[in-house]
Coordinates of C-alpha atoms and ligand atoms in Angstrom, one line a residue:
X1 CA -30.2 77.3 11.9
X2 CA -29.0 74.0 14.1
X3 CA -26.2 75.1 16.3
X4 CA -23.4 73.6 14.6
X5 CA -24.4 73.3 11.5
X6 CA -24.1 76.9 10.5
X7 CA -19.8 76.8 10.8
X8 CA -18.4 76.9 7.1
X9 CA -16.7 73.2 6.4
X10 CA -13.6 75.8 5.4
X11 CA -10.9 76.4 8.0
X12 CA -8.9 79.0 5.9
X13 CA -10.7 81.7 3.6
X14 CA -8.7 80.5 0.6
X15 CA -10.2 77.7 0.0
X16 CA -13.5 79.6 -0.4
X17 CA -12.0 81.5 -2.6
X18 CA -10.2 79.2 -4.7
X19 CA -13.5 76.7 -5.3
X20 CA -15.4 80.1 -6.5
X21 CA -13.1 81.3 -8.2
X22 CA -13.2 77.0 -9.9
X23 CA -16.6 77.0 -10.0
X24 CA -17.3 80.5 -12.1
X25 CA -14.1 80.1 -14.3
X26 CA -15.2 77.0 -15.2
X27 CA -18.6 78.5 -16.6
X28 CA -17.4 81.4 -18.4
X29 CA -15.1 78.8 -20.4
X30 CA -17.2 76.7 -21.2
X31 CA -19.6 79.6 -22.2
X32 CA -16.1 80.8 -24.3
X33 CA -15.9 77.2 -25.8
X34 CA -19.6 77.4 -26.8
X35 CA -19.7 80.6 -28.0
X36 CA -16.6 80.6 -30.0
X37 CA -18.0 77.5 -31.8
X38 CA -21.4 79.1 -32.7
X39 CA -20.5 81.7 -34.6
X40 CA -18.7 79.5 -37.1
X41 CA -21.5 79.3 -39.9
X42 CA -21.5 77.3 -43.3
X43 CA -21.4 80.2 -46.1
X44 CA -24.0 79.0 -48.7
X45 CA -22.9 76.3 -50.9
X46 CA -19.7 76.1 -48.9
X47 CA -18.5 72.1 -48.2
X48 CA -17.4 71.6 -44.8
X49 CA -13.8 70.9 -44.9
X50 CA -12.6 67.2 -43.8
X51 CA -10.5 67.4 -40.8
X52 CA -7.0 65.5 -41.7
X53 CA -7.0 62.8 -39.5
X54 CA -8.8 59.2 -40.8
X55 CA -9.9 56.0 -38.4
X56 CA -9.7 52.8 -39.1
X57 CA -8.5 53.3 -42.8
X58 CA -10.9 55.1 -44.5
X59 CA -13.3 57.0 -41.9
X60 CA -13.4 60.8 -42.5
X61 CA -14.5 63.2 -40.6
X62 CA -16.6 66.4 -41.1
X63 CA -15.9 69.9 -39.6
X64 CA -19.8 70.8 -38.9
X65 CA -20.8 73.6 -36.3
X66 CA -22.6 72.2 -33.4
X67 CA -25.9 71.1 -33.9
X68 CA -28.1 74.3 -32.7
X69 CA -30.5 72.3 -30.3
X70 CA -27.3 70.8 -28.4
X71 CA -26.0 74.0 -28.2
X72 CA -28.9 75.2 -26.9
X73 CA -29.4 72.6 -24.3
X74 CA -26.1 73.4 -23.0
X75 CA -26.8 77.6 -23.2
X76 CA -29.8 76.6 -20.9
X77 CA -27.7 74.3 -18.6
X78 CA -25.4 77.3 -18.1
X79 CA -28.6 79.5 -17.2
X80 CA -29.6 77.3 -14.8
X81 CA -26.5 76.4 -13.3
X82 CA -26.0 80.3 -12.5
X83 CA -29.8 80.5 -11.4
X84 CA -28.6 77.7 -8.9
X85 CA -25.5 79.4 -7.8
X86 CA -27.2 82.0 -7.0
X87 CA -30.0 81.0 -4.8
X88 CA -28.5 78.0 -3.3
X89 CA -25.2 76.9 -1.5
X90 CA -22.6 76.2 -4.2
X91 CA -20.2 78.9 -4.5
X92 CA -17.6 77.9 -1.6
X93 CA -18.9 79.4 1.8
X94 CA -21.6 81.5 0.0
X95 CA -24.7 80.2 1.8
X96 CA -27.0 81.5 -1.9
X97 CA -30.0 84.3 -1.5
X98 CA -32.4 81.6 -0.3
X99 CA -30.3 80.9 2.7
X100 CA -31.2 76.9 2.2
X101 CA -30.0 74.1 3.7
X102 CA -30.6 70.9 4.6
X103 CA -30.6 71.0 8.0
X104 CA -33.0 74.3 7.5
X105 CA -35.2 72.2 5.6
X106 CA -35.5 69.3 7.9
X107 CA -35.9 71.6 11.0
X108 CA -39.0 73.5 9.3
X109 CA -40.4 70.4 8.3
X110 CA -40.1 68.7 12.1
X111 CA -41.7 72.3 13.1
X112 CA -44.8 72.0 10.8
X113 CA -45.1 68.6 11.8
X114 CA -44.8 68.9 15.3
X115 CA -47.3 72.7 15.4
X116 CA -49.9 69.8 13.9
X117 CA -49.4 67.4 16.4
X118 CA -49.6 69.2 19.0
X119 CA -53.1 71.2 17.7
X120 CA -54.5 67.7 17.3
X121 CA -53.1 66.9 21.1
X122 CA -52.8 69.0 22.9
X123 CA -56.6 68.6 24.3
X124 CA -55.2 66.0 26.1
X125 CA -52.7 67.7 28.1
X126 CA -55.6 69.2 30.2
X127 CA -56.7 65.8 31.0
X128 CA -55.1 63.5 34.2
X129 CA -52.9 61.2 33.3
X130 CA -55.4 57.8 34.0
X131 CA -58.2 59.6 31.8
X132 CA -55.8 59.5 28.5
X133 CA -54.6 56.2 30.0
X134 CA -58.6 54.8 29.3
X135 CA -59.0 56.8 25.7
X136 CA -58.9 54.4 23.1
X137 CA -58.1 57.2 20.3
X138 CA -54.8 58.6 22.4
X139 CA -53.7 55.3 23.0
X140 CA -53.3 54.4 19.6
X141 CA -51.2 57.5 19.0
X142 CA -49.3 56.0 22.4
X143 CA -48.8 53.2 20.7
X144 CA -47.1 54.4 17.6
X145 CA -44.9 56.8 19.7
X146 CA -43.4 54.2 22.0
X147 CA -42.6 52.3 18.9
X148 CA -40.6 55.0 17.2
X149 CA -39.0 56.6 19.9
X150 CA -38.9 53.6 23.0
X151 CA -39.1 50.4 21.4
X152 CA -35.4 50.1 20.3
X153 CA -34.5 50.0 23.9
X154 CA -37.8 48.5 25.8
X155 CA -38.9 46.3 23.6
X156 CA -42.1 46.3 21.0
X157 CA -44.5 45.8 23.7
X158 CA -42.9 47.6 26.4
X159 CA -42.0 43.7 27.8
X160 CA -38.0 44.8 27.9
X161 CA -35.1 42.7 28.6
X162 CA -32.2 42.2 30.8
X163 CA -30.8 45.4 30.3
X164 CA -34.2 47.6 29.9
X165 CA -36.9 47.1 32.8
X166 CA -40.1 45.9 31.6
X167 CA -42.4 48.6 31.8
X168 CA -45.9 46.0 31.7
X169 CA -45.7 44.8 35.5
X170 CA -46.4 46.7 38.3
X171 CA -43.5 46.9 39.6
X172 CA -41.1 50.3 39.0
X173 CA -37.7 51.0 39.8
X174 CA -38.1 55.1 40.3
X175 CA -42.4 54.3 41.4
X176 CA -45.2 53.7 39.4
X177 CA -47.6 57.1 40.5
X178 CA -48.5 58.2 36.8
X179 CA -46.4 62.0 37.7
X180 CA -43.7 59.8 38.8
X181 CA -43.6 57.9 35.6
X182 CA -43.9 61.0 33.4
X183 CA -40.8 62.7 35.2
X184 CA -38.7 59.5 34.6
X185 CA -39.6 59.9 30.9
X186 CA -39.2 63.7 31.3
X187 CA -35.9 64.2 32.7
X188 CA -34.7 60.6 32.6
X189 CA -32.0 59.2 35.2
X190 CA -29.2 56.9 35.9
X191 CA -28.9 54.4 38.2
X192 CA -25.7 53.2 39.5
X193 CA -24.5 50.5 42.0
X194 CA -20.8 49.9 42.6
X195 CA -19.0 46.8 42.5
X196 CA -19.0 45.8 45.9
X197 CA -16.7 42.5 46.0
X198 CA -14.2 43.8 48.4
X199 CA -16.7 45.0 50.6
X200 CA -18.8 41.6 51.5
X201 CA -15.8 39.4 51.0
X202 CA -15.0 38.5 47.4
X203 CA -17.3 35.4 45.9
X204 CA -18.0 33.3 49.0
X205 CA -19.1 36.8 50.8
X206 CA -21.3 37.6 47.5
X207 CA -22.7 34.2 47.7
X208 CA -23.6 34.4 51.5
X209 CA -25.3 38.2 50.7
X210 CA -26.9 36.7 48.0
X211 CA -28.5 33.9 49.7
X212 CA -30.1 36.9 52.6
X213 CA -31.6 38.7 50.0
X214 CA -33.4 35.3 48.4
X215 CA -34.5 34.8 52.0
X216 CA -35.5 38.3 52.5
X217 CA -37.7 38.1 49.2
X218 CA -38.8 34.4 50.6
X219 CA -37.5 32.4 47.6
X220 CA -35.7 29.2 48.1
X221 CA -32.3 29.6 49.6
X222 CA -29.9 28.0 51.7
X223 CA -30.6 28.5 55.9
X224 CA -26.6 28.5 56.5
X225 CA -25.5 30.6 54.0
X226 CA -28.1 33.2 54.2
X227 CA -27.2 33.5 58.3
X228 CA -23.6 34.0 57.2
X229 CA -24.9 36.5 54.9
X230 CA -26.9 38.7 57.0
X231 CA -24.2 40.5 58.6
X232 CA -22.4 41.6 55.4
X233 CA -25.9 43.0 53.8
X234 CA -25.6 46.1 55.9
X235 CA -23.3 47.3 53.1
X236 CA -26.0 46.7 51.0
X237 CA -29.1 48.5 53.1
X238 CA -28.0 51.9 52.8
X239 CA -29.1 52.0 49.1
X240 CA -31.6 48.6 49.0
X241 CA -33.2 48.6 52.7
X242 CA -33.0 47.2 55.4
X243 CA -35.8 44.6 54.4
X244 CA -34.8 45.0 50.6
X245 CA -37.2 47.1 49.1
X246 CA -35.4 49.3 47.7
X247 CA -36.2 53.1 47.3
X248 CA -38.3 53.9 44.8
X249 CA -38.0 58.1 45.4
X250 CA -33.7 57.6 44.7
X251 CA -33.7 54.9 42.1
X252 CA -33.0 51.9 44.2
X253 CA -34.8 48.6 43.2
X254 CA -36.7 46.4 45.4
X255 CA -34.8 43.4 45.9
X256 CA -38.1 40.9 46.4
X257 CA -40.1 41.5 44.4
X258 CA -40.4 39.6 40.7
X259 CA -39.5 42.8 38.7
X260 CA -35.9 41.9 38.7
X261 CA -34.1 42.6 35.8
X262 CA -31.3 40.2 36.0
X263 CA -33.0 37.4 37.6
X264 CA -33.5 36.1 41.5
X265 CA -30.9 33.6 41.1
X266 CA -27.9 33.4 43.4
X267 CA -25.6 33.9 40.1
X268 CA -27.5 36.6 39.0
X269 CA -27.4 38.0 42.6
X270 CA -23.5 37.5 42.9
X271 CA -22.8 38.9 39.9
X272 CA -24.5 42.2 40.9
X273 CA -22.9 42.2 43.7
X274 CA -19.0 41.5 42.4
X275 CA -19.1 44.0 39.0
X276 CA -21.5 46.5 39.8
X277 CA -24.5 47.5 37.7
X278 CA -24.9 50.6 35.5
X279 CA -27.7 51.4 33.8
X280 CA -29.7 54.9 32.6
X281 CA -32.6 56.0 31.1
X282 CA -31.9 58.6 28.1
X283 CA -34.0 62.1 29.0
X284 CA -36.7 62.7 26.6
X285 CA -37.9 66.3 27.4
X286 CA -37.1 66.7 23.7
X287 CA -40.0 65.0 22.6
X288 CA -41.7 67.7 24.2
X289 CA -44.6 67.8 27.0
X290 CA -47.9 66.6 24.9
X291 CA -45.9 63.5 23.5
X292 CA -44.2 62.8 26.9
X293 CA -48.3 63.4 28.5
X294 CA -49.3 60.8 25.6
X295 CA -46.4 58.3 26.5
X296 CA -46.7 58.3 29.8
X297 CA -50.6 57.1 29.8
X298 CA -49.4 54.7 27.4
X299 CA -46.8 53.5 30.0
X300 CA -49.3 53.5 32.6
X301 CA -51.8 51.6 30.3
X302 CA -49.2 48.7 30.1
X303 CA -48.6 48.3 33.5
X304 CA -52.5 48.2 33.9
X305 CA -53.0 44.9 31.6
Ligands
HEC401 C1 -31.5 54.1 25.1 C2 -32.4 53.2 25.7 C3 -33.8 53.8 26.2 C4 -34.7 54.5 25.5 C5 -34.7 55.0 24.1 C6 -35.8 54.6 26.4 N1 -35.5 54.1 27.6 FE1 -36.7 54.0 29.3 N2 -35.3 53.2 30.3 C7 -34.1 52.7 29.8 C8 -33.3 52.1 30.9 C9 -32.0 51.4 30.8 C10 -34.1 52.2 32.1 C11 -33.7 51.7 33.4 C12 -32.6 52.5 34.0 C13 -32.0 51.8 35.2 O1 -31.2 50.9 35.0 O2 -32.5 52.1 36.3 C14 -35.3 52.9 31.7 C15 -36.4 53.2 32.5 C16 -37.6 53.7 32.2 C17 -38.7 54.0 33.1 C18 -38.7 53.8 34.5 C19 -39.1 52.4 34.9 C20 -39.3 52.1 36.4 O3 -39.3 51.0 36.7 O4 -39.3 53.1 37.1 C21 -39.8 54.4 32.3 C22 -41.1 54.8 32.8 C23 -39.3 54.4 30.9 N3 -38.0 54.0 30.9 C24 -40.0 54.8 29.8 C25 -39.5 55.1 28.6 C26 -40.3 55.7 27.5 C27 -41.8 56.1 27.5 C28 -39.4 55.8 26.5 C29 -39.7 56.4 25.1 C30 -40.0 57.8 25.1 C31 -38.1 55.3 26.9 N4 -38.2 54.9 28.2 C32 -37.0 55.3 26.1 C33 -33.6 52.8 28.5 C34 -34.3 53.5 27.5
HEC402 C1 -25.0 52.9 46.3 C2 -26.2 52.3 46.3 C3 -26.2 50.8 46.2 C4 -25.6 49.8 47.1 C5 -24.7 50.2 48.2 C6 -26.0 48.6 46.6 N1 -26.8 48.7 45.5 FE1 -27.6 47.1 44.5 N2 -28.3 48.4 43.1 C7 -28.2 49.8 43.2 C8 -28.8 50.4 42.0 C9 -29.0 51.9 41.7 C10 -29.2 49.3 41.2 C11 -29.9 49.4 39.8 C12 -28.9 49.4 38.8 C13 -29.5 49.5 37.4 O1 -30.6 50.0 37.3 O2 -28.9 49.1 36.4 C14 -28.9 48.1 41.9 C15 -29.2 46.8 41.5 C16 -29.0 45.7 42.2 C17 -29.5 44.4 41.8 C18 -30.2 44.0 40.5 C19 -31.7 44.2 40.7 C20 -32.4 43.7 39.5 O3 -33.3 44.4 39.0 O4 -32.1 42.6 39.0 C21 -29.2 43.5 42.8 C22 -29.5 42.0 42.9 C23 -28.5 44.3 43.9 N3 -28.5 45.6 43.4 C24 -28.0 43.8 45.0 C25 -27.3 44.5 45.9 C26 -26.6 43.9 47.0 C27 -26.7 42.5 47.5 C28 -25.9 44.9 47.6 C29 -24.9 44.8 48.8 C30 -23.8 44.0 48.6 C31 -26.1 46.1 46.9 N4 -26.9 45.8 45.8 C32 -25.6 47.4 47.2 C33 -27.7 50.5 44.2 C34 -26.9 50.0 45.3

């Protein structure tokens, strides 16, 4: 049972009662109904009387029992609706003798699924890391993990986008050692920088900072405003570096190299700088180890092209 799912949908006992109570009276009457109108039978050569009422001026109506095989078919629609009571949830809170339910039956299915994936995988957990990376045969299983369970956020081809790092350049927030990158995907992380406007100086400050860290990653930038800037990035070294490269063991990117996610532009720069920047990776120890072992070769295999 899913924790959770096993709390009755009923917050007062009555109402278990009263659909039950619903449910089984509304069987036994229509069993009264149908039995009550069987017994009736024709005596030989009796006519079946006309019933009083007449339609459309001059259509009659007969007062025949039931045809047998309709009755029938509703005896055996009776039967089965009590077989069905009985073994499965129906009867208010009364979970039936087979103890079904959905979320029961999409657990043990995961559970079968998952015992023969990881008989078929498991093989490779004994194996390092860059050996699965170079197997042709785990890579394609790779493959078709990352696109169920990572591609929504990083993209088909791993390539992501401005708010998910691309995971095909060499270049890693949290370090690219293949243990490193499984224990991202294992336990996941978040990665938080404040807003920091008041701190260099509002926008001109920002702009000053943001021309430094162009100069420190030697792109284009203006002489001036980068001087001016220098000062003011000691807020900013703490977490980034003194020479901007960040610190890959606690999450903090390197600000020169081309892995930026939001683009080495001044306004890209400045706008880190005034609101801040959130971001997180989702822990997928879920998945469970083999999967994470297969999708973290796979990871590494991108950044390898
Ligand atoms: C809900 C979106 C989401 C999903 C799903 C997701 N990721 Fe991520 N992932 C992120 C974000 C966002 C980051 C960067 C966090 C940050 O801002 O520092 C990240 C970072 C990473 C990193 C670290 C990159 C680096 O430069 O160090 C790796 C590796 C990674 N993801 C792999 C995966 C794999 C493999 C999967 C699938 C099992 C996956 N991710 C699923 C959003 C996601
Ligand atoms: C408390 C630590 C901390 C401080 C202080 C800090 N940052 Fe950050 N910065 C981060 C983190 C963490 C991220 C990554 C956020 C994410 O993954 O979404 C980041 C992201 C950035 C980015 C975006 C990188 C990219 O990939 O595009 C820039 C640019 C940046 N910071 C510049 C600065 C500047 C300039 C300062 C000083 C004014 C500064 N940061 C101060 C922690 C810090």
């Amino acid at each position: 049972m899913i924790e959770g799912y096993a709390v009755p949908d009923f917050i007062s006992e009555f109402w278990h009662y009263y659909i039950a109570a619903l449910t089984i009276g509304g069987i036994l009457f229509t069993l009264y109904i149908l039995v009550s109108q069987t017994t009736r039978k024709l005596a030989p050569g009796e006519q079946a009387e006309i019933l009083e009422h007449t339609f459309d001026g001059d259509l009659q109506e007969y007062n025949n029992p039931l045809p047998r095989w309709w009755l029938y078919l509703f005896y055996f629609l009776i039967a089965f609706s009590v077989l069905y009571l009985i073994l499965y949830p129906g009867l208010g809170k009364f979970s039936g003798v087979w103890n079904w339910s959905s979320a029961t039956q999409w657990q043990d299915e995961k559970a079968r699924v998952d015992a023969e994936f990881d008989k078929r995988f498991k093989p490779y957990l004994q194996m390092d890391l860059q050996a699965v990376a170079a197997d042709p045969k785990a890579m394609e299983s790779g493959k078709r993990l990352f696109l169920t369970y990572c591609s929504q956020c990083h993209g088909s081809g791993g390539e992501g986008s401005r708010d998910f790092p691309n995971l095909t350049d060499n270049e890693w927030l949290w370090g690219g050692e293949p243990e490193r990158i499984k224990a991202s995907i294992t336990n996941g992380f978040t990665a938080e920088m404040p807003a920091l406007g008041d701190a260099v100086g509002g926008e001109q400050g920002a702009r000053e900072v943001a021309h430094y860290v162009l100069s420190l990653g030697g792109r284009p930038h203006d002489p001036a405003l980068a001087a001016a800037g220098k000062e003011k990035y000691a807020v900013c070294a703490g977490c980034h570096g003194e020479d901007g490269k960040g610190n890959a063991d606690a999450g903090f990117p390197n600000l020169t190299d081309e892995a930026s996610r939001f683009g080495n532009t001044e306004a890209a720069i400045v706008e880190s700088i005034l609101k801040g920047r959130v971001g997180g990776m989702p822990s997928q120890a879920h998945l469970g180890e083999t999967k994470i072992h297969l999708l973290a070769a796979y990871v590494l295999s991108l950044s390898k092209r």
